Tab-separated table of C-alpha atoms and ligand atoms in Angstrom:
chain	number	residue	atom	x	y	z
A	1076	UNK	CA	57.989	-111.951	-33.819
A	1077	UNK	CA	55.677	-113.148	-31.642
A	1078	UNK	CA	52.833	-115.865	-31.541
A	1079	UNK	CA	50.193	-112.863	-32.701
A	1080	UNK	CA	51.298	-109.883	-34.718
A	1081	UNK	CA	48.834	-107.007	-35.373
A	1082	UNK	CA	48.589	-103.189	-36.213
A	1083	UNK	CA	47.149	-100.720	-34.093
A	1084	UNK	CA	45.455	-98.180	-36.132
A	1085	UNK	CA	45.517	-94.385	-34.555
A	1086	UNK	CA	42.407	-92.074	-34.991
A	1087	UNK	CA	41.466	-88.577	-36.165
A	1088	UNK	CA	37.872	-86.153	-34.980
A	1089	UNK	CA	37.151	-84.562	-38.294
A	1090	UNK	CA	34.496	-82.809	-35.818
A	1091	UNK	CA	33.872	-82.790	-31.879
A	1092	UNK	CA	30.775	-81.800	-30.055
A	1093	UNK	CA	29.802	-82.366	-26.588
A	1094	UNK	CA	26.220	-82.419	-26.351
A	1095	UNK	CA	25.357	-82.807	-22.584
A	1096	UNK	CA	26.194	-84.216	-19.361
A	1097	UNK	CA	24.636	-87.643	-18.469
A	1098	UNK	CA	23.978	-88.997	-15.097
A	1099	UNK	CA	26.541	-91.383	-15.222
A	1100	UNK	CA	28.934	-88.149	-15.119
A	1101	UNK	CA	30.028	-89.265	-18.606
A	1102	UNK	CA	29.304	-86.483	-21.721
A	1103	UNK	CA	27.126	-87.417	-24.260
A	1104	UNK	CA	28.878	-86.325	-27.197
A	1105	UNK	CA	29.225	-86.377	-31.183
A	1106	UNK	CA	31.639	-86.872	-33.738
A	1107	UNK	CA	33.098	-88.161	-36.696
A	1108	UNK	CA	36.106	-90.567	-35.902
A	1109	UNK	CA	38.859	-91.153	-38.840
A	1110	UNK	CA	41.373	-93.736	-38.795
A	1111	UNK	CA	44.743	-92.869	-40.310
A	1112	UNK	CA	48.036	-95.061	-40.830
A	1113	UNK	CA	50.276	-93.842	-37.998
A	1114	UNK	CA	50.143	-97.317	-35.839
A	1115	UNK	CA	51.491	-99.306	-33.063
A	1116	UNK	CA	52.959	-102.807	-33.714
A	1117	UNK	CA	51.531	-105.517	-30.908
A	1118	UNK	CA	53.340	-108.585	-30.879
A	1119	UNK	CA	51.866	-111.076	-28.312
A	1120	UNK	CA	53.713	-114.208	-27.025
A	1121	UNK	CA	52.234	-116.859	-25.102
A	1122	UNK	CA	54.003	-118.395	-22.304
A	1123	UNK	CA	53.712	-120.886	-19.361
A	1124	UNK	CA	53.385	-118.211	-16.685
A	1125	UNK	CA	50.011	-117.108	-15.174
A	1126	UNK	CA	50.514	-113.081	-15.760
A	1127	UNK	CA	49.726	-111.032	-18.576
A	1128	UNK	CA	51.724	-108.440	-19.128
A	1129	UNK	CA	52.562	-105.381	-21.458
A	1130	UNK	CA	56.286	-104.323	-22.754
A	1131	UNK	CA	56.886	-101.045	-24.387
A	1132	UNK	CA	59.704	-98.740	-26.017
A	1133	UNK	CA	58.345	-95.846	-23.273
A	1134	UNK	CA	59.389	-96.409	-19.829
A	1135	UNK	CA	56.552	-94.890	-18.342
A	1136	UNK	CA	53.500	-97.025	-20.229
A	1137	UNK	CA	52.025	-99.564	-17.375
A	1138	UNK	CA	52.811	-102.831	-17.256
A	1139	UNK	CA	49.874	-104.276	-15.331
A	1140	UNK	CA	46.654	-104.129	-15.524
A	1141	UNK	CA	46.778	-100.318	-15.781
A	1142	UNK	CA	47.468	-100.948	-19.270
A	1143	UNK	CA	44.496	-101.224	-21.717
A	1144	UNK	CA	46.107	-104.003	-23.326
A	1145	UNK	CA	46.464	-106.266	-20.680
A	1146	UNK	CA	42.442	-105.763	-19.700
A	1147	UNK	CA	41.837	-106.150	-23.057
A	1148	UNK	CA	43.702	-110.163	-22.735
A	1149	UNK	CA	42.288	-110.733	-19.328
A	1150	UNK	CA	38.537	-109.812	-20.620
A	1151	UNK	CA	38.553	-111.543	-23.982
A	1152	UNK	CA	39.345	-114.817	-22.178
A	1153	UNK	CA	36.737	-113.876	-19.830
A	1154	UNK	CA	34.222	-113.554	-22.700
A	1155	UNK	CA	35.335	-116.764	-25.222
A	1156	UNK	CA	35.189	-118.794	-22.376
A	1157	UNK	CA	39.243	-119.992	-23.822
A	1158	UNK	CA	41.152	-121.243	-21.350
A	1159	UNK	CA	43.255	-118.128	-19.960
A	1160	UNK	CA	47.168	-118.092	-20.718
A	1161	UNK	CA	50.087	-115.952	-19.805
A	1162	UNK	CA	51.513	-114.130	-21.856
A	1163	UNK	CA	53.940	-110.987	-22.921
A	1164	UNK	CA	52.611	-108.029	-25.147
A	1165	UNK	CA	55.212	-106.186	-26.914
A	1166	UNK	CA	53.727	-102.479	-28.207
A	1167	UNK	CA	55.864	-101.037	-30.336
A	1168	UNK	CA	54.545	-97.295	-29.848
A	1169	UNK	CA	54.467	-94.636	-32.385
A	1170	UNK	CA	50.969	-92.763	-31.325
A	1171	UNK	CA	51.751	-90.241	-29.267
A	1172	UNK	CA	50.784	-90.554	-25.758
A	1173	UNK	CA	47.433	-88.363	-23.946
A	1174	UNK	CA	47.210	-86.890	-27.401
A	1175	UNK	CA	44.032	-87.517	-28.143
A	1176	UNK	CA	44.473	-90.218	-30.801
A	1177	UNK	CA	43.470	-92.933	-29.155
A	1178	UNK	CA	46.575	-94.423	-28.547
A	1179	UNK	CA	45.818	-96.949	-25.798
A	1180	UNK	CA	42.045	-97.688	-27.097
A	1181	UNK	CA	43.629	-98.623	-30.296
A	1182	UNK	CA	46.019	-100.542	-28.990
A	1183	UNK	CA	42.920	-102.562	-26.681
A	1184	UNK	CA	40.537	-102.882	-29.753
A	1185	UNK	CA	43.503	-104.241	-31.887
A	1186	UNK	CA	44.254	-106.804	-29.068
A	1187	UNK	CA	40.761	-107.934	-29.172
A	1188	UNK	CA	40.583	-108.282	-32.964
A	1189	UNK	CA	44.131	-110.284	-33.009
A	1190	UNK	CA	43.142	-112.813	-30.292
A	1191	UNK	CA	39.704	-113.221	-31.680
A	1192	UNK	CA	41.588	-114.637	-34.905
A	1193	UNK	CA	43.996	-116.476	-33.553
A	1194	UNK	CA	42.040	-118.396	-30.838
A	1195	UNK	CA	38.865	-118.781	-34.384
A	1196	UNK	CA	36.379	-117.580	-31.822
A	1197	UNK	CA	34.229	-115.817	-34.556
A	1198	UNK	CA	32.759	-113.311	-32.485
A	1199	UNK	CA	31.243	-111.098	-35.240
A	1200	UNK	CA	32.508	-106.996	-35.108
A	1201	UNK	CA	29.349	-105.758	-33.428
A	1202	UNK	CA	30.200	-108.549	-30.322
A	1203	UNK	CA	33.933	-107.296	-30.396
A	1204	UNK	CA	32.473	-103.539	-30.125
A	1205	UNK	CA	29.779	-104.293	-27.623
A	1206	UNK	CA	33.188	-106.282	-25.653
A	1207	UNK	CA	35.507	-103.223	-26.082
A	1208	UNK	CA	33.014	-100.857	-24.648
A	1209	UNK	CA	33.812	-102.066	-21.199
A	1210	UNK	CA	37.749	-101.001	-21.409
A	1211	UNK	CA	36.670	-97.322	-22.806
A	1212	UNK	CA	34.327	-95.031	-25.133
A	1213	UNK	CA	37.015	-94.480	-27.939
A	1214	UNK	CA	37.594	-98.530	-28.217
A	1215	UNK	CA	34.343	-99.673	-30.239
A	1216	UNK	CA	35.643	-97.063	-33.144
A	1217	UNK	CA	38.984	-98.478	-32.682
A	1218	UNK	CA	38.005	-102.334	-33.361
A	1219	UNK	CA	37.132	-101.433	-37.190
A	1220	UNK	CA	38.128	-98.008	-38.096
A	1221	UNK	CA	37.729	-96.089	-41.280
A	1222	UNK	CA	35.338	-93.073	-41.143
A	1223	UNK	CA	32.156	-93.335	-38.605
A	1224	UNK	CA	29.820	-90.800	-36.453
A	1225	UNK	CA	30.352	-92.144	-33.347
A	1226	UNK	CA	27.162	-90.986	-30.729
A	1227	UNK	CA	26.138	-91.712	-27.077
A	1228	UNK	CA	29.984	-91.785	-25.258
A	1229	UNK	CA	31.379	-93.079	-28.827
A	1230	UNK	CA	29.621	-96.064	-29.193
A	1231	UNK	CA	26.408	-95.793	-31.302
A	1232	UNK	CA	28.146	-95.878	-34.354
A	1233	UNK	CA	26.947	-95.419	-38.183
A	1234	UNK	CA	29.740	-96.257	-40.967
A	1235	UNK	CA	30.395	-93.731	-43.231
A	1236	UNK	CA	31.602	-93.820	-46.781
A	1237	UNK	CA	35.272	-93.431	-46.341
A	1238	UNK	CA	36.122	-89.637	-46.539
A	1239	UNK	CA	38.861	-88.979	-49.711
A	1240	UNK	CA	42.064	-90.136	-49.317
A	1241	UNK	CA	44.679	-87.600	-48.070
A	1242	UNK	CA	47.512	-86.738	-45.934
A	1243	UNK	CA	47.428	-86.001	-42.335
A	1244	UNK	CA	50.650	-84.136	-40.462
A	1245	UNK	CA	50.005	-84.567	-36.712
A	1246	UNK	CA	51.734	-82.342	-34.212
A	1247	UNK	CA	51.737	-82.880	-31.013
A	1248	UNK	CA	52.926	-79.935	-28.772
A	1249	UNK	CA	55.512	-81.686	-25.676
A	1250	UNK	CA	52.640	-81.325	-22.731
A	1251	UNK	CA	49.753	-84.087	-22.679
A	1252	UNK	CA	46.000	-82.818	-21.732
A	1253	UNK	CA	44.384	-85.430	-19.701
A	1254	UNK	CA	40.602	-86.524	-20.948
A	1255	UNK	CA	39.293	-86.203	-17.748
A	1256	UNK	CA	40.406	-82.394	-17.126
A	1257	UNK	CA	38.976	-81.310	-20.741
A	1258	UNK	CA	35.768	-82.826	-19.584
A	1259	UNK	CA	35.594	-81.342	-16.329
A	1260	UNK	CA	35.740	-77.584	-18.038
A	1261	UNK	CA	33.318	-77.938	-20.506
A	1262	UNK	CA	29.639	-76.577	-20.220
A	1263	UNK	CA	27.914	-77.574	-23.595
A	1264	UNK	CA	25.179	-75.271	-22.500
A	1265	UNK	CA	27.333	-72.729	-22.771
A	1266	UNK	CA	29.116	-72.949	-26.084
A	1267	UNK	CA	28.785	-70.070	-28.714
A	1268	UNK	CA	29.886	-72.710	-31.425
A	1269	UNK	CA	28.902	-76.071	-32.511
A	1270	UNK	CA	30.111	-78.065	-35.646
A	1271	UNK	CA	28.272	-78.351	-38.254
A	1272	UNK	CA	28.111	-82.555	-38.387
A	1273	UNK	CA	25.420	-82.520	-40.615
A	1274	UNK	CA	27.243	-80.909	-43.067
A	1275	UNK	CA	30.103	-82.663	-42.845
A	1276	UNK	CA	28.344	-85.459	-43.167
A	1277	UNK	CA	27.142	-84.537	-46.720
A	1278	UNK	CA	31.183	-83.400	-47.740
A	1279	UNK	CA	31.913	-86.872	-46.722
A	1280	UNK	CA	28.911	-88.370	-48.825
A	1281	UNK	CA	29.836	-86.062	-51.539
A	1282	UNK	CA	33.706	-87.281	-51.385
A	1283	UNK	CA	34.442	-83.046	-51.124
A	1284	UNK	CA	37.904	-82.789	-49.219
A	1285	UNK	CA	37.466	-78.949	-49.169
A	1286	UNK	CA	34.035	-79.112	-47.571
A	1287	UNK	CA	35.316	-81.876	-44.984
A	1288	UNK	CA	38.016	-79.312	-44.205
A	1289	UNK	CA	35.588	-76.005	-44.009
A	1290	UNK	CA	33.876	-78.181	-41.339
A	1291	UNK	CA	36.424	-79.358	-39.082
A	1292	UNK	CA	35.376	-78.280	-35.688
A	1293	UNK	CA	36.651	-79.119	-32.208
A	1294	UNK	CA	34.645	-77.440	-29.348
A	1295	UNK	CA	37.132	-78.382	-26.828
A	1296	UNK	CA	39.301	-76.234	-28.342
A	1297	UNK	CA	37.092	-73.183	-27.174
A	1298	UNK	CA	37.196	-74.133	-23.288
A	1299	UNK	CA	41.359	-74.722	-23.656
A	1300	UNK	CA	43.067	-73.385	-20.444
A	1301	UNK	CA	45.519	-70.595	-20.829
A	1302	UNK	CA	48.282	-73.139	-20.947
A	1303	UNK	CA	47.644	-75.057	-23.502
A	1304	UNK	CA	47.870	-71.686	-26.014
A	1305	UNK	CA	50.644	-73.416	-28.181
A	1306	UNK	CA	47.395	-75.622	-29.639
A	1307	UNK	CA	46.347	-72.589	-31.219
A	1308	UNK	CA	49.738	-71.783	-32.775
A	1309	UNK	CA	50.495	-74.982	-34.112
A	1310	UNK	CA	47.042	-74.954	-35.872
A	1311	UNK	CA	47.851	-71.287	-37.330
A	1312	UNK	CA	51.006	-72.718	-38.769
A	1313	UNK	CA	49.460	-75.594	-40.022
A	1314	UNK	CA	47.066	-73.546	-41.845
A	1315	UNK	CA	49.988	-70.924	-42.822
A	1316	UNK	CA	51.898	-74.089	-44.560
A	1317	UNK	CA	48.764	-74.282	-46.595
A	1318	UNK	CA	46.900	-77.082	-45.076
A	1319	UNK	CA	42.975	-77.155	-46.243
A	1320	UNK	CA	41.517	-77.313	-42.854
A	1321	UNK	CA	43.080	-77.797	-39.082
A	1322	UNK	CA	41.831	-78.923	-35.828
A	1323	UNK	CA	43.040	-80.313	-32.543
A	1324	UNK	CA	41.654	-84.070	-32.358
A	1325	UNK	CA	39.955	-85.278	-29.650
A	1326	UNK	CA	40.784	-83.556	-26.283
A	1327	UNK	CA	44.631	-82.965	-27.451
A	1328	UNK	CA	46.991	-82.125	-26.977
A	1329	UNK	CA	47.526	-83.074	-31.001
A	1330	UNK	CA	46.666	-81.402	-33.652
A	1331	UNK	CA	46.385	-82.261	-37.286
A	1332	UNK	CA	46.266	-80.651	-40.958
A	1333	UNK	CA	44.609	-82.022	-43.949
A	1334	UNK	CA	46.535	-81.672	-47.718
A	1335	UNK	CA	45.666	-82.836	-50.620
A	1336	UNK	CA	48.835	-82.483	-51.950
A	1337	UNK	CA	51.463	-84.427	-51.487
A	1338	UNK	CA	54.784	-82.124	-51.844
A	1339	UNK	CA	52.865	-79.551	-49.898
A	1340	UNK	CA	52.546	-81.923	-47.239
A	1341	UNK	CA	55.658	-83.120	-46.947
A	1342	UNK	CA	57.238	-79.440	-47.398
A	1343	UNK	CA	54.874	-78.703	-44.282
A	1344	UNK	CA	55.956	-81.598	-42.571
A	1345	UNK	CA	59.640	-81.016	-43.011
A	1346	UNK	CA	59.345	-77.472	-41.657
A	1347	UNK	CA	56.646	-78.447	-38.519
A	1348	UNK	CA	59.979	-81.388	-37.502
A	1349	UNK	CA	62.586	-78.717	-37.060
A	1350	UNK	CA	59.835	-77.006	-34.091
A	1351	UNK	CA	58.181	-80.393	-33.151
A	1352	UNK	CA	59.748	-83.699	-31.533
A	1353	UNK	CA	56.548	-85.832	-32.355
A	1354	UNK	CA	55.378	-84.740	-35.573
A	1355	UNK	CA	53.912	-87.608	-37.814
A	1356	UNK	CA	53.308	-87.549	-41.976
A	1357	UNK	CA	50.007	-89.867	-42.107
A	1358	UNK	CA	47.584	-90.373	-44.461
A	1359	UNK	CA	43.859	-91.335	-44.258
A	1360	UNK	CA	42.537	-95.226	-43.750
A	1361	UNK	CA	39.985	-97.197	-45.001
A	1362	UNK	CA	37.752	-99.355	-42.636
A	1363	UNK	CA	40.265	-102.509	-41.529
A	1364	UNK	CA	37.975	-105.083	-40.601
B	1089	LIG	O1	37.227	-92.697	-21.822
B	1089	LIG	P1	38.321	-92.243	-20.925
B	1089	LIG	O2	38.586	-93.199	-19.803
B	1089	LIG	O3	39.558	-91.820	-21.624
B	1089	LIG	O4	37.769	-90.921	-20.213
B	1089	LIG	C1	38.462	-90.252	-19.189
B	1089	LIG	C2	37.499	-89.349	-18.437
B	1089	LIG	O5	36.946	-88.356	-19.329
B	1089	LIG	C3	36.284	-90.051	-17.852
B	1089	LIG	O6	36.564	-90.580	-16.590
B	1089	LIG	C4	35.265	-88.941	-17.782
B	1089	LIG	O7	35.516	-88.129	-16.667
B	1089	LIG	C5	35.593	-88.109	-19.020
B	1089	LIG	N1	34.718	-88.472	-20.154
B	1089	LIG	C6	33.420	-87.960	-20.222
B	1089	LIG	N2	32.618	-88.288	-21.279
B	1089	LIG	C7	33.060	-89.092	-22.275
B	1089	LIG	C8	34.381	-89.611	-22.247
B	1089	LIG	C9	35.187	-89.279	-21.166
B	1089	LIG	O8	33.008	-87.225	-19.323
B	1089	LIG	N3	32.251	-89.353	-23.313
């Protein structure tokens, strides 16, 4: 154990719309972000050193400052004013990797949170959000979780009443899709389909599981290159193993089924293993800060 121990929480798009391009190049886009319990463990240790830098179970996560975590250190101590210190962060990583779960935002906001407590700086959650918007859009959602609409590039949030509790099996197909390719495809002037957010909204309100499930829409999964087909079969056998609703999250490559039973869940996940190295059992989260 180190000096700080904390979870990183990963995340779920019930829906996904792009709405336009900006100026900045970024997409404006809209969506409702879920947290569920599949997390990474960060242990941080403090040392007499000057660097900051990450340790992981996956050989191929940076070390430097190409790793979220490490800008996350470097900028709270910008930011508190506290005294910078080297140290050694330890992720223990369970989210899959460019899946589209926000495993390296989560692991950023959660670094935030943890040294934010240990160091008593009291910066409230909006100043921790504002803060982890400069490492990435998914990071603001990622510093308190639980079920939001997340607008602008993710981070004009409004909390929602936590949707109703159930379990998630995440499958992630063994190729990653990079963010920046998904975004480079997509014309939202051109797409036939849009989710219908406002209706989720009210299923979520309502604490209806079936109607969140009816509206769980991805439109990234309509400009998916050729190669990425498997996507569309792992959602078809999601739904086939009698999952309520199924949708790719984020821009992939995962994708996730809701249950709201439990032995059909773990029936489905026991079957999706045998075809699937990284398949996950989760189950929704409340809000964690
Ligand atoms: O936020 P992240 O760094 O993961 O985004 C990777 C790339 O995806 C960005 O550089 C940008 O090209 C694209 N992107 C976008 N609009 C967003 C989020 C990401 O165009 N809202």
């Amino acid at each position: 154990m180190g000096d700080i121990s904390v979870k990183a929480y990963a995340k779920i798009n019930l829906c996904l719309d792009v709405v336009r391009k900006m100026d900045s190049g970024y997409h404006e886009i809209a969506t409702v972000m879920q947290s569920v319990d599949l997390c990474d463990d960060i242990d941080i240790t403090f040392n007499d050193q000057a660097s900051i830098t990450a340790e992981s179970n996956l050989y191929f996560l940076p070390k430097g400052d190409k790793n979220i975590a490490v800008r996350a250190v470097r900028l709270f101590f910008e930011a508190s004013g506290t005294p910078p210190r080297g140290c050694v962060i330890k992720i223990k990583k369970r989210i899959p990797v460019c899946a589209g779960m926000a495993g390296g935002s989560t692991d950023g906001a959660a670094v935030l949170r943890a040294l934010n407590d240990y160091f008593s700086i009291g910066f409230k959650q909006k100043e921790l959000e504002s803060l982890a918007e400069k490492l990435g859009s998914d990071l603001p959602f990622c510093v308190g979780g639980g079920t939001v609409l997340c607008k602008g590039r993710g981070e004009i949030m409004t909390e929602l009443k936590a949707m109703p509790r159930c379990r998630v099996l995440i499958c992630k197909p063994p190729f990653p899709i990079s963010t920046a390719e998904l975004f480079s495809v997509i014309d939202s002037s051109a797409l036939k389909h849009r989710p219908d957010i406002d209706g989720m909204l009210i299923s979520i309100e309502q604490g209806c599981l079936a109607g969140v499930a009816r509206r769980m829409y991805n439109v990234f999964e309509d400009v998916l290159p050729q190669r990425y087909s498997e996507i569309r079969s792992i959602k078809s056998k999601l739904l086939d193993t009698g999952a309520l609703g199924a949708s790719m999250t984020g821009t992939g490559s995962a994708v996730f089924g809701l249950y709201d039973d439990e032995e059909t869940a773990e029936k489905a996940f026991a079957l999706m293993k045998k075809q699937y190295d990284e398949c996950f059992l989760a189950e929704t989260m409340e809000k964690y800060v």
